[in-house]
Coordinates of C-alpha atoms in Angstrom, one line a residue:
M3 CA 111.0 -87.4 -263.9
S4 CA 108.1 -88.5 -266.1
D5 CA 104.8 -89.5 -264.6
K6 CA 105.1 -93.0 -266.0
R7 CA 108.5 -93.5 -264.4
L8 CA 107.3 -92.0 -261.1
N9 CA 104.3 -94.4 -261.1
T10 CA 106.5 -97.4 -261.7
Q11 CA 108.8 -96.4 -258.8
L12 CA 105.8 -95.9 -256.6
D13 CA 104.3 -99.3 -257.5
L14 CA 107.5 -101.0 -256.4
A15 CA 108.4 -98.8 -253.4
F16 CA 105.0 -99.3 -251.8
P17 CA 103.8 -102.8 -252.6
T18 CA 100.2 -103.5 -251.6
E19 CA 99.0 -106.8 -250.2
E20 CA 97.5 -107.6 -253.7
T21 CA 100.8 -107.2 -255.6
G22 CA 102.8 -109.3 -253.2
E23 CA 106.1 -107.7 -254.2
A24 CA 109.1 -109.1 -252.4
P25 CA 110.5 -106.8 -249.7
R26 CA 114.0 -107.0 -251.0
A27 CA 113.0 -105.9 -254.4
A28 CA 111.1 -102.9 -252.9
E29 CA 114.2 -101.9 -250.9
E30 CA 116.4 -102.0 -253.9
V31 CA 114.0 -99.8 -255.9
T32 CA 113.7 -97.5 -252.9
E33 CA 117.5 -97.0 -252.8
S34 CA 117.8 -96.4 -256.6
F35 CA 114.8 -94.0 -256.6
A36 CA 116.3 -92.0 -253.7
A37 CA 119.6 -91.8 -255.6
I38 CA 117.8 -90.4 -258.7
R39 CA 115.9 -87.8 -256.5
R40 CA 119.2 -86.7 -254.9
A41 CA 120.9 -86.4 -258.3
E42 CA 118.0 -84.3 -259.6
S43 CA 118.1 -82.0 -256.5
P44 CA 121.7 -81.5 -255.3
G45 CA 122.1 -80.8 -251.6
M46 CA 118.6 -81.9 -250.8
G47 CA 119.9 -84.7 -248.5
D48 CA 121.5 -82.1 -246.2
Q49 CA 118.1 -80.8 -245.1
L50 CA 116.2 -82.6 -242.3
M51 CA 112.7 -82.6 -244.0
E52 CA 114.2 -84.1 -247.1
A53 CA 115.8 -86.8 -244.9
V54 CA 112.4 -87.5 -243.4
C55 CA 110.9 -87.9 -246.9
E56 CA 113.7 -90.0 -248.2
W57 CA 112.3 -93.2 -249.8
R58 CA 114.1 -95.7 -247.6
N59 CA 113.1 -93.9 -244.5
I60 CA 109.4 -93.7 -245.5
Q61 CA 109.3 -97.3 -246.5
Q62 CA 110.8 -98.3 -243.1
A63 CA 108.1 -96.2 -241.4
V64 CA 105.4 -98.0 -243.4
R65 CA 106.7 -101.4 -242.3
R66 CA 106.9 -100.3 -238.7
V67 CA 103.3 -98.9 -238.8
K68 CA 102.0 -102.1 -240.3
T69 CA 103.9 -104.2 -237.8
N70 CA 102.5 -102.2 -234.9
K71 CA 99.0 -102.5 -236.4
G72 CA 96.6 -100.4 -234.3
S73 CA 93.1 -99.1 -235.1
A74 CA 92.1 -96.6 -237.7
G75 CA 92.1 -92.9 -236.9
V76 CA 89.4 -90.3 -237.7
D77 CA 89.5 -90.9 -241.5
G78 CA 88.8 -94.7 -241.1
M79 CA 91.9 -95.8 -243.0
T80 CA 93.4 -99.1 -241.8
V81 CA 97.1 -100.1 -241.9
H82 CA 96.3 -102.5 -244.7
Q83 CA 95.2 -99.5 -246.9
L84 CA 98.3 -97.5 -246.2
S85 CA 100.5 -98.7 -249.1
A86 CA 97.8 -98.2 -251.7
H87 CA 97.1 -94.7 -250.3
L88 CA 100.8 -93.8 -250.5
K89 CA 101.2 -95.3 -254.0
Q90 CA 98.4 -93.0 -255.2
H91 CA 99.0 -89.8 -253.1
W92 CA 102.7 -89.8 -252.1
P93 CA 103.9 -87.1 -254.5
T94 CA 101.3 -84.7 -253.2
I95 CA 102.0 -85.6 -249.6
R96 CA 105.7 -85.2 -250.1
A97 CA 105.2 -81.8 -251.7
H98 CA 103.2 -80.6 -248.7
L99 CA 105.8 -81.9 -246.3
V100 CA 108.7 -80.3 -248.2
A101 CA 106.8 -77.0 -248.5
G102 CA 105.9 -77.1 -244.8
T103 CA 102.2 -77.1 -245.4
Y104 CA 101.2 -80.6 -244.3
A105 CA 98.2 -80.5 -242.0
P106 CA 97.7 -83.6 -239.7
H107 CA 94.2 -84.8 -238.9
P108 CA 92.8 -84.5 -235.3
V109 CA 93.5 -87.6 -233.2
K110 CA 90.7 -89.9 -232.2
R111 CA 90.1 -90.0 -228.4
V112 CA 90.0 -93.5 -226.9
E113 CA 89.6 -94.4 -223.3
I114 CA 91.3 -97.6 -222.1
P115 CA 91.0 -99.0 -218.5
K116 CA 94.1 -98.7 -216.3
P117 CA 95.3 -101.9 -214.5
D118 CA 94.7 -100.3 -211.1
G119 CA 91.3 -98.7 -211.9
G120 CA 90.2 -95.6 -213.8
T121 CA 90.9 -94.9 -217.5
R122 CA 93.8 -93.6 -219.6
L123 CA 93.1 -91.3 -222.5
L124 CA 94.8 -92.3 -225.8
G125 CA 94.9 -90.2 -228.9
I126 CA 95.0 -92.3 -232.0
P127 CA 96.4 -90.5 -235.1
T128 CA 95.4 -91.5 -238.5
V129 CA 97.5 -94.3 -240.1
L130 CA 99.1 -91.7 -242.5
D131 CA 99.9 -89.4 -239.7
R132 CA 101.4 -92.3 -237.7
C133 CA 103.5 -93.1 -240.7
I134 CA 104.8 -89.6 -241.0
Q135 CA 105.4 -89.4 -237.2
Q136 CA 107.4 -92.6 -237.4
A137 CA 109.5 -91.2 -240.3
V138 CA 110.3 -88.1 -238.2
L139 CA 111.1 -90.3 -235.2
Q140 CA 113.5 -92.4 -237.2
I141 CA 115.5 -89.3 -238.3
L142 CA 115.5 -87.6 -234.9
Q143 CA 115.9 -90.5 -232.5
G144 CA 119.5 -91.4 -233.4
D145 CA 120.7 -87.9 -232.8
W146 CA 118.8 -87.3 -229.6
D147 CA 119.0 -90.7 -228.0
Q148 CA 122.8 -90.7 -227.7
T149 CA 122.6 -87.6 -225.5
F150 CA 120.0 -89.0 -223.0
S151 CA 120.9 -90.1 -219.5
A152 CA 122.2 -93.6 -218.9
H153 CA 119.5 -93.8 -216.2
S154 CA 116.6 -93.4 -218.6
Y155 CA 115.3 -96.7 -220.0
G156 CA 111.8 -96.1 -221.5
F157 CA 111.1 -96.0 -225.2
R158 CA 114.8 -96.1 -226.2
P159 CA 116.5 -98.5 -228.7
G160 CA 118.3 -101.3 -227.0
R161 CA 116.8 -100.5 -223.6
S162 CA 114.0 -102.2 -221.7
A163 CA 111.8 -102.2 -218.6
H164 CA 113.7 -105.3 -217.4
Q165 CA 117.0 -103.4 -217.5
A166 CA 115.4 -100.6 -215.4
V167 CA 114.2 -103.1 -212.8
E168 CA 117.6 -104.8 -212.7
Q169 CA 119.3 -101.4 -212.1
A170 CA 116.8 -100.7 -209.3
Q171 CA 117.6 -104.1 -207.8
R172 CA 121.4 -103.3 -207.9
Y173 CA 120.8 -100.1 -206.0
L174 CA 118.9 -102.0 -203.2
A175 CA 121.7 -104.6 -203.1
D176 CA 124.2 -101.8 -202.6
G177 CA 122.4 -100.6 -199.5
Y178 CA 120.2 -97.9 -200.9
Y179 CA 117.2 -99.4 -199.3
W180 CA 114.9 -96.3 -199.3
V181 CA 113.0 -95.4 -202.5
V182 CA 111.7 -91.9 -203.5
D183 CA 108.9 -92.7 -205.8
L184 CA 107.9 -89.8 -208.0
D185 CA 104.5 -90.0 -209.6
L186 CA 103.7 -87.5 -212.3
E187 CA 100.0 -86.7 -212.6
Q188 CA 98.7 -87.0 -216.2
F189 CA 102.1 -86.3 -217.6
F190 CA 101.3 -86.8 -221.3
D191 CA 98.4 -84.4 -221.0
R192 CA 100.4 -81.6 -219.3
V193 CA 103.5 -81.3 -221.4
G194 CA 103.9 -77.6 -222.3
H195 CA 104.1 -77.1 -226.1
D196 CA 106.1 -73.8 -226.0
K197 CA 108.8 -75.2 -223.7
L198 CA 109.0 -78.4 -225.7
M199 CA 109.3 -76.6 -229.0
A200 CA 112.0 -74.3 -227.5
T201 CA 114.0 -77.3 -226.5
L202 CA 113.6 -78.9 -229.9
A203 CA 114.6 -75.6 -231.7
K204 CA 118.0 -75.7 -229.9
R205 CA 119.0 -78.7 -232.1
I206 CA 116.7 -78.7 -235.0
N207 CA 117.5 -76.0 -237.6
D208 CA 114.9 -77.1 -240.2
K209 CA 111.8 -74.9 -239.4
R210 CA 109.6 -77.1 -241.5
V211 CA 110.2 -80.0 -239.2
L212 CA 109.6 -77.8 -236.1
K213 CA 106.3 -76.6 -237.7
L214 CA 105.3 -80.2 -238.5
I215 CA 105.9 -81.4 -234.9
R216 CA 103.9 -78.4 -233.5
A217 CA 101.1 -79.3 -236.0
F218 CA 101.0 -82.8 -234.6
L219 CA 100.9 -81.4 -231.0
T220 CA 98.0 -79.0 -231.8
A221 CA 96.0 -81.1 -234.3
G222 CA 93.1 -81.3 -231.8
V223 CA 91.1 -84.2 -230.4
L224 CA 88.0 -85.7 -231.9
A225 CA 85.6 -86.9 -229.1
Q226 CA 81.9 -87.5 -229.4
G227 CA 81.8 -85.9 -232.8
L228 CA 83.4 -82.7 -231.7
V229 CA 87.0 -81.5 -232.3
S230 CA 88.6 -79.9 -229.3
P231 CA 91.9 -77.9 -229.5
T232 CA 95.0 -79.2 -227.7
A233 CA 96.8 -76.4 -225.9
A234 CA 99.1 -78.8 -224.0
G235 CA 100.2 -82.4 -223.9
T236 CA 101.6 -84.9 -226.3
P237 CA 98.8 -87.5 -226.9
Q238 CA 99.7 -91.1 -226.1
G239 CA 99.2 -93.3 -229.2
G240 CA 101.5 -91.6 -231.7
P241 CA 105.0 -92.9 -232.5
L242 CA 106.6 -89.5 -231.8
S243 CA 105.1 -89.0 -228.3
P244 CA 107.6 -91.3 -226.4
L245 CA 110.6 -89.5 -227.9
L246 CA 109.1 -86.1 -227.0
S247 CA 108.4 -87.2 -223.5
N248 CA 112.0 -88.3 -223.1
I249 CA 113.2 -84.9 -224.4
V250 CA 111.1 -83.2 -221.8
L251 CA 112.1 -85.4 -218.9
D252 CA 115.8 -85.4 -219.8
E253 CA 115.9 -82.1 -217.9
L254 CA 114.8 -83.9 -214.8
D255 CA 117.4 -86.6 -215.4
R256 CA 120.1 -83.9 -215.6
E257 CA 118.9 -82.2 -212.4
V258 CA 118.9 -85.4 -210.4
K259 CA 122.3 -86.4 -211.8
R260 CA 123.7 -83.0 -210.9
R261 CA 122.7 -83.7 -207.3
G262 CA 124.7 -86.9 -207.4
L263 CA 121.7 -89.1 -206.7
R264 CA 121.1 -92.7 -207.8
F265 CA 117.9 -93.1 -209.9
V266 CA 116.1 -95.0 -212.5
R267 CA 113.5 -93.6 -214.9
Y268 CA 111.3 -95.4 -217.3
A269 CA 109.1 -92.9 -219.2
D270 CA 107.2 -91.0 -216.4
D271 CA 108.1 -93.5 -213.7
C272 CA 111.1 -92.2 -211.7
N273 CA 112.6 -93.8 -208.6
I274 CA 115.4 -92.3 -206.6
Y275 CA 117.4 -94.5 -204.2
V276 CA 118.9 -93.3 -200.9
R277 CA 120.2 -94.7 -197.6
S278 CA 117.7 -93.3 -195.1
H279 CA 114.2 -92.2 -194.7
R280 CA 115.3 -88.7 -193.7
A281 CA 117.4 -88.4 -196.9
G282 CA 114.4 -89.6 -198.9
L283 CA 112.1 -86.9 -197.5
R284 CA 114.7 -84.3 -198.3
V285 CA 115.2 -85.6 -201.8
L286 CA 111.5 -85.8 -202.5
A287 CA 111.0 -82.1 -202.0
S288 CA 113.8 -81.1 -204.4
P289 CA 112.7 -82.8 -207.6
T290 CA 109.1 -81.9 -206.8
R291 CA 110.0 -78.2 -206.8
F292 CA 112.0 -78.6 -210.0
L293 CA 109.1 -80.4 -211.8
T294 CA 106.5 -77.9 -210.8
S295 CA 108.5 -74.7 -211.2
R296 CA 110.9 -75.5 -214.1
L297 CA 109.0 -78.1 -216.2
K298 CA 105.5 -76.9 -215.2
L299 CA 104.4 -80.5 -214.5
Q300 CA 102.3 -81.7 -211.6
V301 CA 103.4 -84.2 -209.1
N302 CA 100.8 -86.5 -207.6
Q303 CA 101.3 -85.9 -203.9
Q304 CA 99.1 -88.8 -202.9
K305 CA 101.0 -91.4 -204.9
S306 CA 104.5 -90.0 -204.5
A307 CA 106.1 -91.3 -201.4
V308 CA 109.3 -92.4 -199.6
G309 CA 109.4 -96.1 -198.6
L310 CA 111.5 -99.1 -198.2
G311 CA 112.4 -100.8 -201.4
A312 CA 110.7 -104.0 -200.3
T313 CA 107.4 -102.2 -199.9
R314 CA 107.4 -100.3 -203.2
T315 CA 106.7 -101.6 -206.8
F316 CA 108.4 -100.6 -210.0
L317 CA 107.2 -101.5 -213.4
G318 CA 105.1 -104.4 -212.1
F319 CA 107.9 -105.9 -209.9
S320 CA 108.6 -105.7 -206.2
F321 CA 111.7 -106.9 -204.3
T322 CA 112.3 -109.2 -201.4
A323 CA 113.6 -107.7 -198.1
A324 CA 117.1 -109.3 -198.1
R325 CA 120.7 -108.4 -198.4
E326 CA 120.6 -109.7 -201.9
P327 CA 117.0 -108.7 -203.0
K328 CA 115.2 -110.8 -205.6
R329 CA 112.7 -109.6 -208.1
R330 CA 109.2 -110.8 -207.5
I331 CA 105.9 -110.1 -209.2
A332 CA 104.1 -107.3 -207.5
P333 CA 100.8 -108.3 -205.8
K334 CA 98.7 -106.0 -208.1
A335 CA 100.3 -107.6 -211.1
L336 CA 99.4 -111.1 -209.8
K337 CA 95.8 -110.0 -209.2
R338 CA 95.6 -108.7 -212.8
V339 CA 96.9 -111.9 -214.4
K340 CA 94.5 -114.1 -212.3
R341 CA 91.6 -111.9 -213.2
Q342 CA 92.5 -112.3 -216.9
I343 CA 93.0 -116.1 -216.6
R344 CA 89.6 -116.4 -214.9
A345 CA 87.9 -114.6 -217.7
L346 CA 89.6 -116.8 -220.3
T347 CA 88.9 -120.1 -218.5
R348 CA 85.5 -119.5 -217.0
R349 CA 83.4 -122.6 -217.2
T350 CA 80.4 -120.8 -218.8
R351 CA 82.5 -120.0 -222.0
T352 CA 80.8 -121.8 -224.9
V353 CA 84.1 -122.7 -226.7
T354 CA 86.1 -125.9 -227.0
I355 CA 89.0 -126.6 -224.6
A356 CA 91.3 -126.3 -227.6
R357 CA 90.0 -122.8 -228.3
M358 CA 90.2 -121.9 -224.7
A359 CA 93.8 -123.1 -224.4
R360 CA 94.7 -121.2 -227.6
D361 CA 93.3 -117.9 -226.3
L362 CA 95.0 -118.5 -222.9
S363 CA 98.4 -119.5 -224.3
H364 CA 98.4 -116.4 -226.5
Y365 CA 97.9 -114.2 -223.4
L366 CA 100.3 -116.2 -221.2
R367 CA 103.2 -116.1 -223.6
G368 CA 103.1 -112.3 -223.7
W369 CA 102.7 -112.2 -219.9
L370 CA 105.6 -114.7 -219.3
G371 CA 107.8 -112.8 -221.7
Y372 CA 107.7 -110.0 -219.1
F373 CA 107.0 -111.4 -215.7
G374 CA 108.8 -114.7 -216.4
K375 CA 112.0 -112.9 -215.4
C376 CA 111.0 -112.8 -211.8
Q377 CA 113.3 -114.6 -209.3
T378 CA 110.7 -116.3 -207.2
P379 CA 109.9 -119.5 -209.3
S380 CA 107.6 -120.9 -206.5
V381 CA 105.1 -118.1 -207.4
L382 CA 105.1 -119.1 -211.0
Q383 CA 104.9 -122.8 -210.1
R384 CA 101.8 -122.2 -208.0
L385 CA 100.2 -120.1 -210.8
E386 CA 100.9 -122.8 -213.3
E387 CA 99.2 -125.4 -211.1
W388 CA 96.3 -123.1 -210.7
V389 CA 95.9 -122.6 -214.5
R390 CA 95.9 -126.4 -215.0
R391 CA 93.2 -126.7 -212.3
R392 CA 91.1 -124.1 -214.0
L393 CA 91.3 -125.9 -217.3
R394 CA 90.5 -129.3 -215.8
S395 CA 87.5 -127.8 -214.0
A396 CA 86.3 -126.3 -217.3
M397 CA 86.7 -129.6 -219.2
W398 CA 84.9 -131.5 -216.5
T399 CA 82.0 -129.1 -216.8
Q400 CA 81.9 -129.6 -220.5
W401 CA 81.6 -133.4 -220.2
K402 CA 78.4 -132.8 -218.3
H403 CA 76.8 -136.3 -217.9
V404 CA 77.9 -139.2 -215.8
R405 CA 78.2 -141.6 -218.8
V406 CA 80.3 -139.1 -220.8
R407 CA 82.6 -138.4 -217.8
F408 CA 83.0 -142.1 -217.2
A409 CA 83.8 -142.8 -220.8
E410 CA 86.3 -139.9 -221.1
L411 CA 88.1 -141.0 -217.9
R412 CA 88.4 -144.6 -219.1
K413 CA 89.5 -143.5 -222.6
R414 CA 92.3 -141.5 -220.9
G415 CA 93.7 -144.3 -218.9
V416 CA 91.8 -144.1 -215.6
G417 CA 91.1 -147.4 -213.9
L418 CA 87.5 -148.8 -213.9
A419 CA 86.8 -148.3 -210.2
L420 CA 88.3 -144.9 -209.9
A421 CA 86.6 -143.7 -213.1
A422 CA 83.2 -144.9 -211.9
R423 CA 83.6 -143.3 -208.4
T424 CA 84.8 -140.0 -209.8
A425 CA 82.1 -139.8 -212.5
R426 CA 79.4 -140.3 -209.9
S427 CA 80.9 -137.9 -207.4
A428 CA 78.7 -135.2 -206.0
H429 CA 81.7 -132.8 -205.6
G430 CA 81.9 -129.8 -207.8
P431 CA 84.2 -129.3 -210.8
W432 CA 86.7 -127.1 -208.8
R433 CA 87.3 -129.8 -206.2
L434 CA 87.4 -132.7 -208.7
A435 CA 89.9 -130.8 -210.8
Q436 CA 92.5 -131.9 -208.2
S437 CA 91.3 -135.5 -207.9
P438 CA 93.6 -138.4 -208.8
A439 CA 91.4 -139.3 -211.7
L440 CA 91.5 -136.0 -213.5
T441 CA 95.3 -135.7 -212.8
I442 CA 95.7 -139.0 -214.6
A443 CA 93.3 -138.2 -217.4
L444 CA 94.5 -134.6 -218.0
P445 CA 98.2 -134.6 -217.1
K446 CA 100.7 -131.8 -217.7
T447 CA 101.7 -133.3 -221.1
Y448 CA 98.1 -132.9 -222.3
F449 CA 98.0 -129.2 -221.6
A450 CA 101.5 -128.8 -223.1
A451 CA 100.2 -130.4 -226.3
L452 CA 97.4 -127.8 -226.3
G453 CA 100.1 -125.1 -226.3
I454 CA 100.0 -124.0 -222.7
P455 CA 103.5 -122.7 -222.0
K456 CA 105.7 -123.7 -219.1
F457 CA 105.9 -121.1 -216.4
T458 CA 109.3 -122.1 -215.1
G459 CA 112.3 -123.4 -217.0
G460 CA 112.4 -124.8 -220.5
R461 CA 110.5 -122.0 -222.1

């Protein structure tokens, strides 16, 4: 293929933000270009690395990386620069991939706070490496996912945390009231490379793909200006890591299933459900031995425990102690959301109420998308009332002076006497936020117009 023709295909296959090419046109060109490449190289499509590099697969990976956004890696390239970079360098990149000589960059070490304290270490690959990992994932996932356990819900197409929680709820309803809660300590940092690669080699014949995956695992970590080697672990932050973690822990799933136990696993969170405390203690010992001796993983003895289902949490939810248990928001999750709401609605924020409501609604919609599926609406109702009180309190503070407060109350339909009495009140904003005057002046419909979502029903 001539350079001119190749450049034309690249321009259309990887449109930049500046060209504004329609996605459908790009897909059509991708398909035709892939057909040309296959025609020029018979049998290439039968090899795994060639499937990874196939145009449609790469373009899908580009779209996914752009959708997921994320920060730049060690080279500073952003997701917005990815298409232009591929347009210019893809032939060289593809040549290295096909030859098995592609060398990933070290990942950038980032520390993020954990919800319950402490920090979690993330490894952020470069945007290009994320794209290639995503391309590998798209080829491998379909083959591997269909062999995973039905009890595994994390990072799998068509499966979710909500499904895992609902399955746990069904076990409790069936009388398996005791939970064996297995906590893996620093799982993503302790995965053994040799064992993982041996597992992959059983089903992947293309040694170039195996070499590429090992290169991603051993690329090193850049922290404080120094690159450190990675002898173990699969860094959180790359698209391929979730699949690799499921491949490792699939052995645990098979072991637990072999013993005839009822369990639910989401990533490295695994709960086993039994009928008695004694059975729970016996069961806890067995998977612990398997994890430490067979998978070379470490179980956190302090956090792993046997307890009644109503006293344990799973993926942010807990359950009521009843014959038909209901999902409820775990206490720690409620504390976290209140802490975030306080930060977004603090009275000292120098932003308009409209901006405050916009920031809050953006956060709440994501939160409600997950925790709105709880089965205790009274908790959500109280939280919604508390949010409105926070916003009324902030608005009252912004009005500041008596004359402004009186004028605002009157403008919003509050009677003369009530407006005057409330405006001159010596009570603080938090107490007045529940007063009849502010309830009239700032009703539910006012906050709905600002975009604050409903917590119960009608979302």
